[in-house]
Amino acid sequence: MSHDTKGRMTEIRWHARAGQGAVTAANLVAESALAEGRYFQAMPEFGPERMGAPLKAFTRLSDDPIEVSNNVEFPHIIVVLDDTLIGVVDVCEGLCEDGTVIVNTTKSSAEIREVLQVADSVRVATIPATEIALETIKRNIPNTPIVGALAKVTGVVALDSVLSQLELSFGRKFSQALIDANLDSVRRAYEEVVVE
């Protein structure tokens, strides 16, 4: 199920609304790659700094040092944390022809593929990350479940790396109960993500 990421740089673009945790998710994936001995970049691109405003974040992962520092224009992977952005923002702009799109939605992969109108060579994965977040962490912050889905669908980082990095980075800020809830949300999304 995973892409062959060895020997090439993998570029990820995250689409979300402010307050959904996309920057934290981009950093979590980057730190997980670092824990695996790989190189990374993670950076946000902010628009208006208000809750609910569309924003982008970017992550680059590589086995070799990364020489570029511009925004990701031709991503291998696109992660959409809010399906209401589809049609508002061109979420698939520049997507590689063999790329992957992961969408937080209750719709099926087939329904999302039809809306996005992507090539047959593009893999489309869906996960109800908001529902999982509400059930596990009791907050509408779908970032940790979407990272679990990303790990499963793409293999760019291992589930164990994500879980240990989440525990490490969240351990400085949150209660153990909230950390455990986030770990549960990652595991659930890893199991429940659907790929077409």
Tab-separated table of C-alpha atoms in Angstrom, residues 34-164:
chain	number	residue	atom	x	y	z
A	34	LEU	CA	13.597	12.666	11.903
A	35	ALA	CA	13.168	9.917	14.505
A	36	GLU	CA	13.612	7.435	11.623
A	37	GLY	CA	16.920	9.080	10.711
A	38	ARG	CA	15.627	11.028	7.718
A	39	TYR	CA	15.788	14.675	6.711
A	40	PHE	CA	12.755	16.925	6.785
A	41	GLN	CA	11.279	20.384	6.356
A	42	ALA	CA	7.943	21.541	7.725
A	43	MET	CA	6.550	24.992	7.173
A	44	PRO	CA	3.228	26.801	7.322
A	45	GLU	CA	1.866	29.283	4.807
A	46	PHE	CA	-0.582	31.493	6.622
A	47	GLY	CA	-3.230	33.671	5.071
A	48	PRO	CA	-5.553	35.711	7.273
A	49	GLU	CA	-4.858	34.712	10.872
A	50	ARG	CA	-8.461	34.085	11.884
A	51	MET	CA	-10.121	30.875	13.014
A	52	GLY	CA	-11.599	29.006	10.085
A	53	ALA	CA	-9.547	30.782	7.417
A	54	PRO	CA	-8.037	28.458	4.775
A	55	LEU	CA	-4.350	27.748	5.231
A	56	LYS	CA	-1.647	25.530	3.810
A	57	ALA	CA	1.276	23.765	5.402
A	58	PHE	CA	4.073	21.810	3.775
A	59	THR	CA	6.270	18.855	4.714
A	60	ARG	CA	9.261	17.463	2.848
A	61	LEU	CA	10.855	14.134	3.764
A	62	SER	CA	14.009	12.641	2.287
A	63	ASP	CA	16.767	10.125	2.945
A	64	ASP	CA	19.210	12.759	1.678
A	65	PRO	CA	19.778	16.378	2.740
A	66	ILE	CA	17.076	18.679	1.319
A	67	GLU	CA	18.481	21.485	-0.810
A	68	VAL	CA	15.263	23.344	-1.701
A	69	SER	CA	13.355	25.677	0.601
A	70	ASN	CA	10.448	27.011	-1.461
A	71	ASN	CA	6.806	26.059	-0.948
A	72	VAL	CA	5.703	22.669	-2.260
A	73	GLU	CA	4.287	23.196	-5.759
A	74	PHE	CA	4.124	19.615	-7.087
A	75	PRO	CA	3.175	17.478	-4.082
A	76	HIS	CA	3.237	13.689	-4.059
A	77	ILE	CA	0.673	13.701	-1.245
A	78	ILE	CA	-2.149	16.115	-0.496
A	79	VAL	CA	-3.923	16.035	2.856
A	80	VAL	CA	-7.254	17.843	3.216
A	81	LEU	CA	-8.351	18.312	6.824
A	82	ASP	CA	-11.663	19.948	5.900
A	83	ASP	CA	-13.683	18.735	2.909
A	84	THR	CA	-15.553	22.069	2.719
A	85	LEU	CA	-12.327	23.488	1.206
A	86	ILE	CA	-12.857	21.339	-1.907
A	87	GLY	CA	-14.262	23.672	-4.531
A	88	VAL	CA	-13.178	26.748	-2.539
A	89	VAL	CA	-9.463	26.055	-2.942
A	90	ASP	CA	-7.872	24.051	-5.779
A	91	VAL	CA	-6.611	21.393	-3.362
A	92	CYS	CA	-5.202	19.187	-6.125
A	93	GLU	CA	-3.194	21.935	-7.850
A	94	GLY	CA	0.151	20.549	-9.030
A	95	LEU	CA	-0.480	17.016	-7.713
A	96	CYS	CA	1.897	14.429	-9.195
A	97	GLU	CA	0.141	12.085	-11.635
A	98	ASP	CA	0.801	9.086	-9.360
A	99	GLY	CA	0.041	11.088	-6.225
A	100	THR	CA	-2.217	10.433	-3.265
A	101	VAL	CA	-5.012	12.552	-1.820
A	102	ILE	CA	-6.237	11.946	1.740
A	103	VAL	CA	-9.458	13.696	2.735
A	104	ASN	CA	-11.164	14.081	6.092
A	105	THR	CA	-14.749	13.339	5.095
A	106	THR	CA	-17.696	11.051	5.681
A	107	LYS	CA	-18.050	10.641	1.893
A	108	SER	CA	-16.687	7.589	0.079
A	109	SER	CA	-13.408	7.597	-1.832
A	110	ALA	CA	-15.409	7.228	-5.072
A	111	GLU	CA	-17.534	10.298	-4.245
A	112	ILE	CA	-14.445	12.366	-3.433
A	113	ARG	CA	-12.647	11.160	-6.586
A	114	GLU	CA	-15.618	12.335	-8.651
A	115	VAL	CA	-15.664	15.760	-6.998
A	116	LEU	CA	-11.893	16.211	-7.315
A	117	GLN	CA	-11.836	14.910	-10.909
A	118	VAL	CA	-8.323	13.483	-10.513
A	119	ALA	CA	-6.593	11.063	-12.894
A	120	ASP	CA	-7.156	7.328	-12.472
A	121	SER	CA	-3.489	7.011	-11.448
A	122	VAL	CA	-4.134	9.130	-8.330
A	123	ARG	CA	-5.015	7.242	-5.154
A	124	VAL	CA	-7.850	8.748	-3.107
A	125	ALA	CA	-8.232	7.901	0.573
A	126	THR	CA	-10.967	9.008	2.940
A	127	ILE	CA	-11.220	9.005	6.702
A	128	PRO	CA	-13.889	10.541	8.981
A	129	ALA	CA	-11.126	12.214	11.037
A	130	THR	CA	-13.457	14.772	12.602
A	131	GLU	CA	-15.766	12.020	13.902
A	132	ILE	CA	-12.775	10.084	15.258
A	133	ALA	CA	-11.424	13.246	16.946
A	134	LEU	CA	-14.785	14.024	18.538
A	135	GLU	CA	-15.125	10.448	19.824
A	136	THR	CA	-11.549	10.117	21.145
A	137	ILE	CA	-10.205	13.546	22.114
A	138	LYS	CA	-13.654	15.179	22.433
A	139	ARG	CA	-12.562	18.115	20.251
A	140	ASN	CA	-13.047	19.025	16.614
A	141	ILE	CA	-9.333	18.889	15.846
A	142	PRO	CA	-8.814	16.213	13.152
A	143	ASN	CA	-5.033	16.534	12.861
A	144	THR	CA	-3.853	13.483	14.804
A	145	PRO	CA	-6.288	11.047	13.171
A	146	ILE	CA	-5.350	12.336	9.709
A	147	VAL	CA	-1.675	11.618	10.481
A	148	GLY	CA	-2.644	8.023	11.341
A	149	ALA	CA	-4.400	7.764	7.966
A	150	LEU	CA	-1.359	9.255	6.208
A	151	ALA	CA	0.966	6.700	7.823
A	152	LYS	CA	-1.252	3.813	6.690
A	153	VAL	CA	-1.972	4.999	3.144
A	154	THR	CA	1.484	6.235	2.151
A	155	GLY	CA	3.989	4.560	4.473
A	156	VAL	CA	6.062	7.769	4.472
A	157	VAL	CA	6.405	7.380	8.239
A	158	ALA	CA	5.804	4.325	10.383
A	159	LEU	CA	2.864	4.183	12.791
A	160	ASP	CA	5.240	3.463	15.701
A	161	SER	CA	7.293	6.558	14.858
A	162	VAL	CA	4.158	8.719	14.840
A	163	LEU	CA	2.915	7.314	18.150
A	164	SER	CA	6.244	7.731	19.958
